[in-house]
Each structure stands twice: as C-alpha cells, then as structure tokens.
C-alpha positions as CSV (number, residue, x, y, z in Angstrom):
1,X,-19.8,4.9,-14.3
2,X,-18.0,5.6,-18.1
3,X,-16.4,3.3,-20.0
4,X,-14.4,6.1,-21.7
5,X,-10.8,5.7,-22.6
6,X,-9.7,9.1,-21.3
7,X,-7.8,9.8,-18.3
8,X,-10.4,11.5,-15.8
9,X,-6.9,14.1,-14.9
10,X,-8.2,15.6,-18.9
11,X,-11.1,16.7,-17.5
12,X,-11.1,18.0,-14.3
13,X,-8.2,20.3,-15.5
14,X,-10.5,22.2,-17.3
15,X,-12.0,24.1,-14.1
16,X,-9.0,23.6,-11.5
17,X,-7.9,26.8,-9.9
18,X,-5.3,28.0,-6.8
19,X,-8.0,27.2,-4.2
20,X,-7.9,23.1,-5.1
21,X,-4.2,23.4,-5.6
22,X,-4.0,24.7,-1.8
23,X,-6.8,21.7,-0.9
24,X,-4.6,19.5,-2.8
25,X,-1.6,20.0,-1.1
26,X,-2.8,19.7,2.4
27,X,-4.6,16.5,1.1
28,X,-1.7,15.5,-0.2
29,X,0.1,15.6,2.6
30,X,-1.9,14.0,4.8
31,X,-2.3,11.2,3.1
32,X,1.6,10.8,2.6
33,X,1.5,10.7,6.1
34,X,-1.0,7.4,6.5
35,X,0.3,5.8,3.2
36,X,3.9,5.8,4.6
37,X,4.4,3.6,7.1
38,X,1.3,1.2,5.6
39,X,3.7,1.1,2.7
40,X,6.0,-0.5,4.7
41,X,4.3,-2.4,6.9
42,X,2.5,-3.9,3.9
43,X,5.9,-4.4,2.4
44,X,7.4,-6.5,5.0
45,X,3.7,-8.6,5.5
46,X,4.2,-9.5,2.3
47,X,7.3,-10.9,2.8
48,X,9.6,-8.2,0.5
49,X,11.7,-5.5,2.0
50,X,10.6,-2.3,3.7
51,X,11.9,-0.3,1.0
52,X,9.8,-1.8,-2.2
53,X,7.0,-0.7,-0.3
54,X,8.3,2.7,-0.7
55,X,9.1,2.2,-4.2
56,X,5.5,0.8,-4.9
57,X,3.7,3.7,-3.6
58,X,6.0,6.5,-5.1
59,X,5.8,4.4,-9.1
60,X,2.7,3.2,-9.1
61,X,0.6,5.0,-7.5
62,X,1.9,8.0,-9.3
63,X,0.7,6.3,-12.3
64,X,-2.6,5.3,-11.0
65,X,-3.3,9.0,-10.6
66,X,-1.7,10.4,-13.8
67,X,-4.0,8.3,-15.8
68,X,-6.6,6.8,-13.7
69,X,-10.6,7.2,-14.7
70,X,-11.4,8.3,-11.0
71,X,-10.5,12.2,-10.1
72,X,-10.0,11.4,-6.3
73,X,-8.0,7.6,-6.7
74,X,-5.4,6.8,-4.5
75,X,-2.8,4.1,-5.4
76,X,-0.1,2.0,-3.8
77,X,0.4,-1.2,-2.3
78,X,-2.5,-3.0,-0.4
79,X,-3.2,-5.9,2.1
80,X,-5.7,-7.6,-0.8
81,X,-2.4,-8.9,-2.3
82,X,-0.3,-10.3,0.8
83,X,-1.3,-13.8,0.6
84,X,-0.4,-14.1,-2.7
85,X,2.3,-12.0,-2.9
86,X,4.1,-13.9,0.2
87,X,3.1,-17.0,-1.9
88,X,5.2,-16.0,-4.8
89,X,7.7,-14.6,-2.7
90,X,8.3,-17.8,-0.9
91,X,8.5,-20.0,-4.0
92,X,9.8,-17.8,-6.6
93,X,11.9,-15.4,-4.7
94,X,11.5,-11.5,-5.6
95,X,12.8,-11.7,-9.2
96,X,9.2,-14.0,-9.4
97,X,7.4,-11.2,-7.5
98,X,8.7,-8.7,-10.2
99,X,7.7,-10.7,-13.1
100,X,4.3,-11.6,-11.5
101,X,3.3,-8.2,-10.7
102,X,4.3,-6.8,-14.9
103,X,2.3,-9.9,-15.8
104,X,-0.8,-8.7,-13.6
105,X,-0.3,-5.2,-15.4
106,X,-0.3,-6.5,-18.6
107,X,-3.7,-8.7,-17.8
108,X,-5.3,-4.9,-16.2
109,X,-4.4,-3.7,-19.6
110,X,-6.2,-6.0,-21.5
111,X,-9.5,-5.9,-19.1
112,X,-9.6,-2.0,-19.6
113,X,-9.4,-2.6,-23.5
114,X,-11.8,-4.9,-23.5
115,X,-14.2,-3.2,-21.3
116,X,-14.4,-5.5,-18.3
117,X,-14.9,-2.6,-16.1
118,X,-18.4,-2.3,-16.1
119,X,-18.8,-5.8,-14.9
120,X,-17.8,-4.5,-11.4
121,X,-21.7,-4.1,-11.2
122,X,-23.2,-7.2,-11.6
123,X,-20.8,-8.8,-8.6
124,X,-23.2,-9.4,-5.8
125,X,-23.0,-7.4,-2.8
126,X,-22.3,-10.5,-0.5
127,X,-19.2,-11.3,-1.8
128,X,-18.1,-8.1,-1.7
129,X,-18.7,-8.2,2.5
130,X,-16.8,-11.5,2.2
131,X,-14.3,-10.5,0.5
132,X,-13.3,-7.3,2.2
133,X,-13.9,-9.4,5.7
134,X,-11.6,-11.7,4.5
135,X,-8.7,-8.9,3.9
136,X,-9.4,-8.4,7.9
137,X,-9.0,-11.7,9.1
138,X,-5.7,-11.8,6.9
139,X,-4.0,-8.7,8.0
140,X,-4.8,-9.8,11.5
141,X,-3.5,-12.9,11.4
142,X,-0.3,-11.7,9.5
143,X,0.4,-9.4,12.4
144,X,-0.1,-11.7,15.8
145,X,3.9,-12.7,15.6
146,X,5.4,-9.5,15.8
147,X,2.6,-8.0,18.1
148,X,3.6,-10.5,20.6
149,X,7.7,-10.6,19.6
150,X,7.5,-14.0,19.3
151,X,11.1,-14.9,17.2
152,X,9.2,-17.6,14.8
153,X,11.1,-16.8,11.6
154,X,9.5,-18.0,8.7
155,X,5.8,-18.6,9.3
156,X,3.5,-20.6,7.0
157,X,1.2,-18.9,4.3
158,X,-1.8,-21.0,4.9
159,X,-4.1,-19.6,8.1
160,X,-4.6,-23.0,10.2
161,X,-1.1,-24.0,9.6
162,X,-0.1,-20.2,11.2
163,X,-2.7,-20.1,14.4
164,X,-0.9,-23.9,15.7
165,X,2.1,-22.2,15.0
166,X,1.3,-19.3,17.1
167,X,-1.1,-21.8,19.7
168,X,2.1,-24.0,20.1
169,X,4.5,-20.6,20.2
170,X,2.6,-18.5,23.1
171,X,5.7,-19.4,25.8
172,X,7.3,-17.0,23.2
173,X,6.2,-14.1,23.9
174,X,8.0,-11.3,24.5
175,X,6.4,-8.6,26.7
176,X,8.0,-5.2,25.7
177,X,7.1,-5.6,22.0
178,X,3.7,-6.7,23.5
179,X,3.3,-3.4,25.2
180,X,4.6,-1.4,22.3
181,X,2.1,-2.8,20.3
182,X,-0.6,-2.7,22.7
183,X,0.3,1.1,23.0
184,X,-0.3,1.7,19.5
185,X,-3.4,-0.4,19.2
186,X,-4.8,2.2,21.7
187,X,-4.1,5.4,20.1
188,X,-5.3,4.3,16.9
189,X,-8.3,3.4,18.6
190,X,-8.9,6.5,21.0
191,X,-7.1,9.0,18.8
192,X,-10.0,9.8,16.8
193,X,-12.1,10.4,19.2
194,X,-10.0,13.1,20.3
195,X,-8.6,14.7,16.9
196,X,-9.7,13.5,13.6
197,X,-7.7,16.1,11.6
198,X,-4.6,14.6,12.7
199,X,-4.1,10.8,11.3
200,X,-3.9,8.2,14.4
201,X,-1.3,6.3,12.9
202,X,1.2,9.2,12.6
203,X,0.7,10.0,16.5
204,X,1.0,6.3,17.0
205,X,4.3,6.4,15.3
206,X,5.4,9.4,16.8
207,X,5.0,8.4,20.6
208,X,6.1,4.5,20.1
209,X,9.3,5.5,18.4
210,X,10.1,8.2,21.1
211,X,9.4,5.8,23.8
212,X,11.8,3.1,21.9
213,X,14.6,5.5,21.3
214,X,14.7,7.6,24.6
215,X,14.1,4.6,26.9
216,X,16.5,2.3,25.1
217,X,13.6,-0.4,25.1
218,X,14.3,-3.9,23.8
219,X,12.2,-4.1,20.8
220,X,13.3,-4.6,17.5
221,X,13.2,-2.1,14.8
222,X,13.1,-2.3,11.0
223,X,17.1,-1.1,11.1
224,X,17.8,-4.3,13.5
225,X,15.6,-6.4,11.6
226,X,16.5,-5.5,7.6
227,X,20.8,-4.4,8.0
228,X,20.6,-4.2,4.1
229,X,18.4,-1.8,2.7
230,X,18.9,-0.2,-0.2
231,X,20.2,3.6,0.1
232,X,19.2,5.0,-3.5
233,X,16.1,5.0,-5.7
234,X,16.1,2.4,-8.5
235,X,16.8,2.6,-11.8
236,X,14.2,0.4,-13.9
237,X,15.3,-2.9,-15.1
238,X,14.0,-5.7,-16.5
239,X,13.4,-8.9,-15.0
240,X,15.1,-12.0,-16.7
241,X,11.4,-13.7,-18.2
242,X,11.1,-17.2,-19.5
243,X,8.2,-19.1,-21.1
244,X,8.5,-21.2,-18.3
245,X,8.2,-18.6,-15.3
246,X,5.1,-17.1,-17.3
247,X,3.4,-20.3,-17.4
248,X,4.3,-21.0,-13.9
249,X,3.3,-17.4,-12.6
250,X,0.5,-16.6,-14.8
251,X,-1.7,-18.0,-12.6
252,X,-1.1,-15.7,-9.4
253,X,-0.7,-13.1,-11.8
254,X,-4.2,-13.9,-12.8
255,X,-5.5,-13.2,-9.2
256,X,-3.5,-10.1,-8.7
257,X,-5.0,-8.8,-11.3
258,X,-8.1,-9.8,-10.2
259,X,-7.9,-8.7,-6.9
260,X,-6.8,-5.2,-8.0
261,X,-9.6,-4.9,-10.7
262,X,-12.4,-5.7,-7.8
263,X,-10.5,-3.4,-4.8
264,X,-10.0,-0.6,-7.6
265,X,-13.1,-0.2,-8.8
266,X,-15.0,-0.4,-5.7
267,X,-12.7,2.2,-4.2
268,X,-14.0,4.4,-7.1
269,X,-17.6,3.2,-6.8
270,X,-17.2,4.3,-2.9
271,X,-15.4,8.0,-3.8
272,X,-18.0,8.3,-6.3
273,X,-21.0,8.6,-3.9
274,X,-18.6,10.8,-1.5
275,X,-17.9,13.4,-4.5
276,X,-20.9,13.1,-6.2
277,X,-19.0,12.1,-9.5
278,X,-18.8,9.0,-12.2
279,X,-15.2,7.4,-12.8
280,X,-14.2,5.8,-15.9
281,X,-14.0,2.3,-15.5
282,X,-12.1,0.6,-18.2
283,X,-9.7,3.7,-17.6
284,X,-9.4,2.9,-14.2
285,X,-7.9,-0.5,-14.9
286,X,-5.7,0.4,-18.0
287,X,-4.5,2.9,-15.1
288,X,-3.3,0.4,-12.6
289,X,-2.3,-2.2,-15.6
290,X,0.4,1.0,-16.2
291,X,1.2,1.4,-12.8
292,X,2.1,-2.2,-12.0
293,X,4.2,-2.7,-14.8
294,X,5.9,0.1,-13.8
295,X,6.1,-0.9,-10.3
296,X,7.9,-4.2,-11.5
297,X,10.6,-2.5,-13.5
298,X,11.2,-0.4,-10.6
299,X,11.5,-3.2,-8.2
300,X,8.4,-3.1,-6.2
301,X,5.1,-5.1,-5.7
302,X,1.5,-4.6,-6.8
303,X,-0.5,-1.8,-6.5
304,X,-4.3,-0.9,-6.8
305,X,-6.6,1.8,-5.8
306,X,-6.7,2.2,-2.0
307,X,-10.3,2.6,0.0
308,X,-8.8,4.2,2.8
309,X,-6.3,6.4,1.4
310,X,-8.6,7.4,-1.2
311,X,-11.3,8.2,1.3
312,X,-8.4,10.5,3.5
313,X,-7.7,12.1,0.3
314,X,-11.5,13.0,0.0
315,X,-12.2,13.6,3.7
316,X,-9.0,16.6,3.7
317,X,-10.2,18.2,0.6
318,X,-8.3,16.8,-2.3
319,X,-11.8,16.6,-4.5
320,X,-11.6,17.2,-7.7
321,X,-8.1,16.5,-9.0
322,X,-6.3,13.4,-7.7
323,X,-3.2,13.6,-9.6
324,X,-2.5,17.4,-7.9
325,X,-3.2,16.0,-4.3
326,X,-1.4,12.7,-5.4
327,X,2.3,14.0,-6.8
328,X,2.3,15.9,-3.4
329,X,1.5,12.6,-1.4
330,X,4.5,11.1,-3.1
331,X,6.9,13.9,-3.1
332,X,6.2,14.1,0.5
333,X,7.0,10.1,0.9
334,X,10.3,10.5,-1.3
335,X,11.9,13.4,0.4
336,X,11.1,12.6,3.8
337,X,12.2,9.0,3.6
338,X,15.1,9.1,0.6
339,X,16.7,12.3,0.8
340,X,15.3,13.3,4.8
341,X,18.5,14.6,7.0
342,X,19.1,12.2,9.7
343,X,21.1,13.5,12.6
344,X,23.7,10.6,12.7
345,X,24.3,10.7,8.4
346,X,24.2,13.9,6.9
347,X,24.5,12.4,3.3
348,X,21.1,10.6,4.6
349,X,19.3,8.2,2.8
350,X,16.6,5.3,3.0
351,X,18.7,3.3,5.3
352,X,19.5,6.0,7.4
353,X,15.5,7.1,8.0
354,X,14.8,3.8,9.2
355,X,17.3,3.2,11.5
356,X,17.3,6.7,13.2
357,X,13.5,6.7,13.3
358,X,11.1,4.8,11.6
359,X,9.5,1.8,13.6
C-alpha cells in the first residue's frame, strides 16, 4: 500500500482507452443497480429518510472516487454506521446527523494528513472477523420488524432491549409482509445459482414489487410509509454548529470516522488482491474525509468505501479506473430515481419513483 498524497484517478488515466470506458459503463451500471435500493434500505435502518440515502450515494460516493487512493473504490452509505447513526438520529435529530457526519469528515482529513493509513496493517485479523460479524448480527436484527410487519414504531437502539421487544411482539405479526419478505430472502438466495450476471437483488425487487402492485397486496411501501419525501435534489447548506453540539457530537463523530477508516481501507486491501494493484492509503481517507463533508452539506449521512459494491464493480469489469465506472453508477441512480418518468406524474420526480414502484 502507498502513502502518496495523489489521487489514484492521476494515474490510471495515463493508459485508459475506449475498451475500459465500455467495461466501465456496464460496471457502472450494474452496480447502480445493487447500490440503489441498499441506499435506501440503509437510509431508512438508520433511522433518516429514503431519499438521504440517495443523496449519500450520488455526493459522496462521487467524491470517494474522484479522489480516492484505490482505482476500483466504491462509496456510499454502509450498514457499519447504523447503530450510531440511529443513535444520533434519535437524540440529536437530523440537523445532529449532518453536523456529525462533516465532523467525521473533517477527522478522515486529518488521519490522511497525518498518515494513519498505514496502520490499517498492524490491526489483528481477529478483530477484523469480529468486527465484520458484528455488522451481520446488526443488520439482521435491524430488519426482523419489518420482515415480519410487526407495527412496533420506534424500536430501541440497544440489541437486548430490541429482541424482548420483538419476543414480547410475535402476536404481531403480519403474514403478507412475512411472505413478501420470505419471497425475497429466496431469490437472493437461489438467484445466483441460476444467473450470476444479473444482481439478485434487482430480480428480487422486480418480482416483489410486481406481485404488490398487480395483486393489490396489503403491504406497506416506502410511499405509504414516508408521505413527505423530498421531490428535488438539494442545494448545499450549512448546518447551524455550536461549540456545544461539537463537544456533544464529537464523540460519535470520532467512531464514524473510525468505522469508515477500518471498512475503507479493508475494502481497498480486499480489491487490491482481486486487481493485483496497491491503493494509496492516506489518499484513501483524505477521500472519504471530502466525501462526507460533502454528504453533510448536501443533506445526507456518512459514507465509506463499500466491500460489496466494490467487489461488483471489479467482478463486471470496471478494473482499472473507478471514477469512469463510478460517475456512471451515479448518473444511473440520479436519472432513474430523480428525473425517471412515472406513468401517473409526467413532471416525475423522487417522490413519484417511490410510490409508483420502488419497494
């Protein structure tokens, strides 16, 4: 790994040609397709709206691959955070969220000056297994109320307080959501068996929705759920900051950044054996210290470098320039969910997609 200062885009510019740009795009493509709905879903886990999602993965991880030390990096937002995120969320409110997330970009900043990157090397391997199991257990337990349709409303951060609330909730369930979800548990799991070109979770979208919306099923959607979503693209702003909110968010903005300087750089480690290439450490993380400051003064939540969108973007050919594969991943996402035609708004916008379709 380098500890260069130089975005890794400098470089691999030098020998790109019209055969990667083609690879790109298709790359690029695909993995628009996978980082969409995650984008929401992770948005809404979190405890945010469906849209900042959007907004996360179209800022930041734009930025993340514009001047990332890794030529194959993708960004956006990521399950490491949700815990803390829904933390600050629940406490702070979202203005908190926004100012927490420029703090954590401003820490990245300083860990990429000050070459903390290489230190990624010297964390032992265990931790690394813990820590990655540990993303697991949370992202399954975040998702057992609406898998079973259980109408809990709020539902407490902490992991025993949440399984007696789900233990004491089971005469909740509701068995339509149930099957939906069972539905689309089984084609992610069988799908790639049968076509691994074709991401699983766009076929499970594709059939759940159509069985939703031409049965009439009684399952809630993200238009039922969230009536107020925002129908235009932000315009950055700044977040009213205090002394007082820095002191009392500096702290989760601490482990933000933390979590996004250990998830980033062992993404990179990982697309590093698959390409055969060395990414720039400390130019990774002044990278994704950019990227989430953006993403706060554009309203959404914080971002790091991806494992599994990274490794889709490697796997579909996108393997040598990741900002080329990248801008087409979110051009894809911005088109097809802010300015997509929907059948029953012809102006169409964000609020519209989600209704008409999405989830």
């Amino acid at each position: 790994m380098s500890t260069r200062l130089k975005p890794k885009l400098l470089s691999v510019m030098k020998t790109y040609n019209k055969e990667q740009f083609v690879k790109d795009v298709i790359a690029g493509l695909i993995v628009a397709i996978i980082a969409l709905p995650l984008s929401i879903a992770l948005a809404i886990s979190s405890g945010v709206s469906p849209e900042q999602g959007l907004y996360t993965a179209i800022i930041a991880g734009f930025f993340i691959s514009l001047l990332g030390g890794s030529r194959v990096q993708i960004g956006g937002p990521s399950a490491t955070f949700m815990v803390v995120v829904y933390s600050v969320v629940a406490a702070h409110g979202t203005e908190g969220l926004l100012i927490t997330t420029i703090l954590a970009g401003i820490i990245l900043i300083l860990f990429g000056l000050l070459k903390l990157g290489s230190v990624i090397k010297y964390i032992p391997y265990p931790i690394t297994v813990g820590f990655t199991s540990g993303i697991a257990l949370t992202i399954f337990s975040s998702q057992i109320k609406d898998f079973f349709g259980m109408n809990l409303g709020a539902v407490p951060t902490g992991f025993i307080d949440k399984w007696k609330l789900y233990f004491a909730s089971f005469d909740q369930i509701q068995w339509m959501p149930f099957m939906i979800g069972a539905i689309a548990l089984a084609i992610l799991i069988i799908w790639p068996k049968i076509n691994k070109k074709i991401p699983a979770s766009l076929i499970s979208i594709i059939v759940t929705t159509a069985l939703v919306a031409f049965l009439k099923l009684d399952v809630q959607t993200i238009g039922t759920q969230y009536t107020n979503l925002s129908s235009s693209f932000p315009m950055p702003s700044i977040p009213h900051i205090t002394w007082s909110k820095i002191e009392t968010l500096l702290s989760p903005a601490f482990t933000i950044a933390f979590l996004c300087s250990l998830e980033s750089l062992l993404s990179a480690v990982v697309s590093d054996g698959m390409i055969g290439s060395k990414h720039r450490s400390n130019m990774e993380l002044v990278a994704e210290g950019v990227a989430n400051i953006a993403s706060g003064l554009f309203g959404g939540m914080p971002a790091t470098g991806a494992i599994a969108r990274t490794v889709a973007n490697i796997k579909n050919g996108g393997a040598y320039s990741n900002c080329r594969s990248c801008s087409c991943h979110y051009v894809t996402i911005y088109f097809i969910i802010l300015n997509a035609t929907c059948k029953n708004d012809p102006a169409s916008d964000i609020s519209c997609c989600l209704n008409h379709g999405f989830l």
